[in-house]
PDB file of C-alpha atoms in Angstrom:
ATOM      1  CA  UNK A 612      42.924   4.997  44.735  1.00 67.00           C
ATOM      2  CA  UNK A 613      43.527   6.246  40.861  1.00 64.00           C
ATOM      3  CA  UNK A 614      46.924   7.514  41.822  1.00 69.00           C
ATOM      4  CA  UNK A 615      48.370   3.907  42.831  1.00 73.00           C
ATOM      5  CA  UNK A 616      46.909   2.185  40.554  1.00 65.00           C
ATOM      6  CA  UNK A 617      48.060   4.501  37.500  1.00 67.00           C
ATOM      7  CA  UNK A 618      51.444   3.850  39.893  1.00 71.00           C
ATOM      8  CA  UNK A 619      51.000  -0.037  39.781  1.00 67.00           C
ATOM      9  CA  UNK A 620      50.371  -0.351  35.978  1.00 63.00           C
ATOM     10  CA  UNK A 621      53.513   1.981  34.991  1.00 63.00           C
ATOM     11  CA  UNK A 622      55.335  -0.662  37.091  1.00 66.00           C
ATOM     12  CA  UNK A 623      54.044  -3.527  35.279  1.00 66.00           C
ATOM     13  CA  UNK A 624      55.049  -2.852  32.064  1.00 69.00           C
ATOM     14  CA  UNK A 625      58.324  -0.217  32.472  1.00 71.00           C
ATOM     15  CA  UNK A 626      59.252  -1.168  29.574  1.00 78.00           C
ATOM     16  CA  UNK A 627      56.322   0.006  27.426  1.00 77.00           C
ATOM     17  CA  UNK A 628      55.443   3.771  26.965  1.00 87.00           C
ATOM     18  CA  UNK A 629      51.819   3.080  26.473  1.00 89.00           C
ATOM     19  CA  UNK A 630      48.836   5.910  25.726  1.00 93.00           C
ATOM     20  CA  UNK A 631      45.268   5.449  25.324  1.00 95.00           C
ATOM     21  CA  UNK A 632      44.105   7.458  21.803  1.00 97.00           C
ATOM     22  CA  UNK A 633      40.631   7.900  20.877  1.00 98.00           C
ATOM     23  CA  UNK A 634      39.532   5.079  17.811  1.00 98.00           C
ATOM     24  CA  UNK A 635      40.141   6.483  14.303  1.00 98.00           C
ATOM     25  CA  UNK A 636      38.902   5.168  10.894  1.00 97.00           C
ATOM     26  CA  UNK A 637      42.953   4.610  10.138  1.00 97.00           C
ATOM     27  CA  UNK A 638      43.217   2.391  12.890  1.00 98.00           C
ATOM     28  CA  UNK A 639      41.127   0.399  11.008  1.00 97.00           C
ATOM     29  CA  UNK A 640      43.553  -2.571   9.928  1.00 97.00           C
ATOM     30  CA  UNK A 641      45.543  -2.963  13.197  1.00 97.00           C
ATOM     31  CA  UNK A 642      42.494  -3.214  15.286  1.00 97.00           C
ATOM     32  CA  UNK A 643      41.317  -6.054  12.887  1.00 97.00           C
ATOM     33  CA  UNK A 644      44.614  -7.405  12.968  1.00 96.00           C
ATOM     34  CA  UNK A 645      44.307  -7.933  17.143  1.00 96.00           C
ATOM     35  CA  UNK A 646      41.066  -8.743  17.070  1.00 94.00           C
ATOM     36  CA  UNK A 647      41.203 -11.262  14.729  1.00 92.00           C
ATOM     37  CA  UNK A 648      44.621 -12.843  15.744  1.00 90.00           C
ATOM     38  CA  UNK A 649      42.982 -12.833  19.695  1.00 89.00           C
ATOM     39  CA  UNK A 650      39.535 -14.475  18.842  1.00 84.00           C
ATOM     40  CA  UNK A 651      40.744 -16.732  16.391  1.00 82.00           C
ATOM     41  CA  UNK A 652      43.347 -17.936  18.688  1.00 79.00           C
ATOM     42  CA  UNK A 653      42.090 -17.615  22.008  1.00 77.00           C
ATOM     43  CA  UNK A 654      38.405 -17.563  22.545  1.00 72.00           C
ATOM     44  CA  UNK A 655      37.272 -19.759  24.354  1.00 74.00           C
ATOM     45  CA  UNK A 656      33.423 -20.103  23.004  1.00 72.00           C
ATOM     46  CA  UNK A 657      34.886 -19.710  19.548  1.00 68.00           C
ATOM     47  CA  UNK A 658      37.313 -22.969  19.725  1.00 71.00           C
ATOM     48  CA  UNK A 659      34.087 -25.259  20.082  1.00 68.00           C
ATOM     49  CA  UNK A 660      33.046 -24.188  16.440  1.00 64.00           C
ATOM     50  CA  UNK A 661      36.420 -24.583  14.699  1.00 62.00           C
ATOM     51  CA  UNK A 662      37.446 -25.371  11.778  1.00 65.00           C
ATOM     52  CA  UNK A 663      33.522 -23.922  10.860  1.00 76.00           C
ATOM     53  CA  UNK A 664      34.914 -19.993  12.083  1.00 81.00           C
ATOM     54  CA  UNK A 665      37.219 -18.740   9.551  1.00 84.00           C
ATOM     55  CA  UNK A 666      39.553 -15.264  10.251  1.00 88.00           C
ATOM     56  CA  UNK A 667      37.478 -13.566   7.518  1.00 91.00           C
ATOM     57  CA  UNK A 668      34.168 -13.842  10.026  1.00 91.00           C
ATOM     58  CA  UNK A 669      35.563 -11.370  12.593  1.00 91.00           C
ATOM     59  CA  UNK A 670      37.325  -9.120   9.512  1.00 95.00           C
ATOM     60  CA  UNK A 671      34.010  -9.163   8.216  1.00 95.00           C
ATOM     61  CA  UNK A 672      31.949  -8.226  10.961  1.00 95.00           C
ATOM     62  CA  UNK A 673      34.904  -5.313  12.100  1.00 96.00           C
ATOM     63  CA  UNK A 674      34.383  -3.734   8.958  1.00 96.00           C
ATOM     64  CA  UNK A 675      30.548  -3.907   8.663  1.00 95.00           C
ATOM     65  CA  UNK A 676      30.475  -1.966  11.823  1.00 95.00           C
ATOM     66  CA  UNK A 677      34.027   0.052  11.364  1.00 97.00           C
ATOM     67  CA  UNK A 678      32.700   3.725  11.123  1.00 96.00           C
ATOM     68  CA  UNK A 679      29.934   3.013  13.565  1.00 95.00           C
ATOM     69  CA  UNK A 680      32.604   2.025  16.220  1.00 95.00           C
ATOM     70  CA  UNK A 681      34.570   5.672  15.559  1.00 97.00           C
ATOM     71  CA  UNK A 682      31.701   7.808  15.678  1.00 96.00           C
ATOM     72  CA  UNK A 683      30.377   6.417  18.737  1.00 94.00           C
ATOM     73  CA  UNK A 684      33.601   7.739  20.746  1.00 95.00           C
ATOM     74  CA  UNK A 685      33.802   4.727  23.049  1.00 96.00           C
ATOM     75  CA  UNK A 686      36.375   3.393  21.861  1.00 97.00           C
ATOM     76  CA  UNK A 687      40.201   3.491  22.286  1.00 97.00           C
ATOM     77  CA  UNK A 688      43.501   1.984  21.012  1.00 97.00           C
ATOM     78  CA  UNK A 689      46.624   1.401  22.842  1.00 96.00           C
ATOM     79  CA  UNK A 690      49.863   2.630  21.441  1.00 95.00           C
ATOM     80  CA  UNK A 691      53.694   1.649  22.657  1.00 92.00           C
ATOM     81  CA  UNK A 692      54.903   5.077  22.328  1.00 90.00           C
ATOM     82  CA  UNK A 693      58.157   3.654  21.914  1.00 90.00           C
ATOM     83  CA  UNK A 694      57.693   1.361  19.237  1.00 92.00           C
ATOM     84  CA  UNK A 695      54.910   3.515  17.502  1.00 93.00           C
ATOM     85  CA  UNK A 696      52.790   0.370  17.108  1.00 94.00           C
ATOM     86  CA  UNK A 697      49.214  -0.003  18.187  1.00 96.00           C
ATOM     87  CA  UNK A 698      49.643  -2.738  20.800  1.00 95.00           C
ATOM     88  CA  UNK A 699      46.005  -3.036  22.461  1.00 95.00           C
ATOM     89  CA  UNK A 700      42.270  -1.821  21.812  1.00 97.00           C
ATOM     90  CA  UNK A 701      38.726  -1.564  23.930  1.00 96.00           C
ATOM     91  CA  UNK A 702      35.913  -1.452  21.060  1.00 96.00           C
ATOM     92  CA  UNK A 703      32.778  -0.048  23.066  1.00 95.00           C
ATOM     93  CA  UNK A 704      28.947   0.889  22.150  1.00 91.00           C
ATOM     94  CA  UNK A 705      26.392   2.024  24.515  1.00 91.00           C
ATOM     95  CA  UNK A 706      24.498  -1.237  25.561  1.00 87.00           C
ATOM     96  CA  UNK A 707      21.115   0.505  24.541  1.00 88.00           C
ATOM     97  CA  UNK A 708      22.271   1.499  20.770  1.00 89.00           C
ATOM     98  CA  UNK A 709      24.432  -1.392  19.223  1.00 88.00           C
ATOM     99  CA  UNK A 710      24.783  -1.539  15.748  1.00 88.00           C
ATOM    100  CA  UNK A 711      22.765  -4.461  13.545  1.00 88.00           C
ATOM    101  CA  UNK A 712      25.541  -6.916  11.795  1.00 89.00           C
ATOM    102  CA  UNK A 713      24.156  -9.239   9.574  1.00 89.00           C
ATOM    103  CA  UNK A 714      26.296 -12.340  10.346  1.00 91.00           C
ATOM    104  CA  UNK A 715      26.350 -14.909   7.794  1.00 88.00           C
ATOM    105  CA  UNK A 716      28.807 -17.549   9.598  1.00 88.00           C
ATOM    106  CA  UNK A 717      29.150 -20.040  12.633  1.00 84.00           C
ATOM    107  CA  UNK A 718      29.722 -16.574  14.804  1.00 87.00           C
ATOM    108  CA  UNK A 719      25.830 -16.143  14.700  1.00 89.00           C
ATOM    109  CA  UNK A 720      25.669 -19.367  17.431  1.00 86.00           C
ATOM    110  CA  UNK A 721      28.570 -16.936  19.592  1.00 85.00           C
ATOM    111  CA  UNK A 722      26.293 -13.691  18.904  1.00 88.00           C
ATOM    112  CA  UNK A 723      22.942 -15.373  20.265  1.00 90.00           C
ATOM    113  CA  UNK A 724      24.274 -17.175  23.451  1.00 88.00           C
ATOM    114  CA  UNK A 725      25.827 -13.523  24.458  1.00 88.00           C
ATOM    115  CA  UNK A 726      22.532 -11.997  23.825  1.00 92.00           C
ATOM    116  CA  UNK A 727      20.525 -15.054  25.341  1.00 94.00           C
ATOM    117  CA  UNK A 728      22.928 -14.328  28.394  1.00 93.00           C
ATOM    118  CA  UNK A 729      23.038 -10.650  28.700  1.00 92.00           C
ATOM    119  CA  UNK A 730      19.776  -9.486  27.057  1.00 93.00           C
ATOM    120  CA  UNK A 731      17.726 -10.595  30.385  1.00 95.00           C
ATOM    121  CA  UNK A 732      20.374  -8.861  32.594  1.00 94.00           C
ATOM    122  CA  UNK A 733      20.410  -5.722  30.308  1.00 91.00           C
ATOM    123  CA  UNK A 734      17.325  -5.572  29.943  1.00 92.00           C
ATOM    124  CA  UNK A 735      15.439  -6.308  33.142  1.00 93.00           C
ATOM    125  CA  UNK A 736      18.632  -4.861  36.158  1.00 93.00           C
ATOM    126  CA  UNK A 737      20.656  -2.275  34.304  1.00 90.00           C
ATOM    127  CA  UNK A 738      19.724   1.609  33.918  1.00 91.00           C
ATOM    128  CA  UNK A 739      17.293   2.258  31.078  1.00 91.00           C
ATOM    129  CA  UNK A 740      17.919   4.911  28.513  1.00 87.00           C
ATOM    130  CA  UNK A 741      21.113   6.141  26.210  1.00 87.00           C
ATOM    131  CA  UNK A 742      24.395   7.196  27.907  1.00 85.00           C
ATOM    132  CA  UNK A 743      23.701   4.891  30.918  1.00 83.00           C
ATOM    133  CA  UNK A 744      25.697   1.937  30.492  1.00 78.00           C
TER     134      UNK A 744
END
């Protein structure tokens, strides 16, 4: 149930005094910052395309779609309460109103297998409609 397993995550990391906030246009640069440093680094789709992905491609791309992302209200950071430092986020759109990026680098090859992989399933299984998924 919710109670154990807000129990079970507050045991995993005593340590850390973390909150969810709401995304805000000054979170701008250390949401980049993860986001960049994780897909650079660790994707897995994105390591077949090195060295033709540079950091700038995912910089770019976060701020082409930066105020979008805040008005939408879907998305969240995580904050260590007792550092003060923004230590996770969860950037979220509704499936049926994502924003156009123009992408003008190897990313475009990452961008069209997802959509060649979920468009189908979004398209033909999920709930149609705004505010459904």
């Amino acid at each position: 149930d919710a109670v154990q397993l807000e129990e079970q995550t507050r045991n995993a990391c005593p340590h850390l005094k973390m909150e969810a906030v709401p995304l805000q246009l000054e979170h701008r640069q250390d949401v980049i910052d993860i986001i960049v440093s994780s897909f650079y680094n660790k994707a897995d789709l994105e390591q077949w395309l090195k060295p033709g992905v540079l950091r700038t491609d995912y910089s770019d791309i976060l701020n082409d779609i930066w105020s979008v992302l805040v008005d939408c209200e879907l998305s969240f950071v995580i904050y260590d309460r007792n550092t003060e430092r923004i230590i996770g986020t969860a950037l979220n759109f509704d499936a049926r109103c994502e924003p156009e990026v123009d992408i003008k680098s190897k990313l475009l090859i990452i961008f069209e297998f997802l959509e060649f992989c979920e468009g189908p399933i979004r398209d033909n299984y999920l709930p149609k409609g705004l505010n459904q998924i």
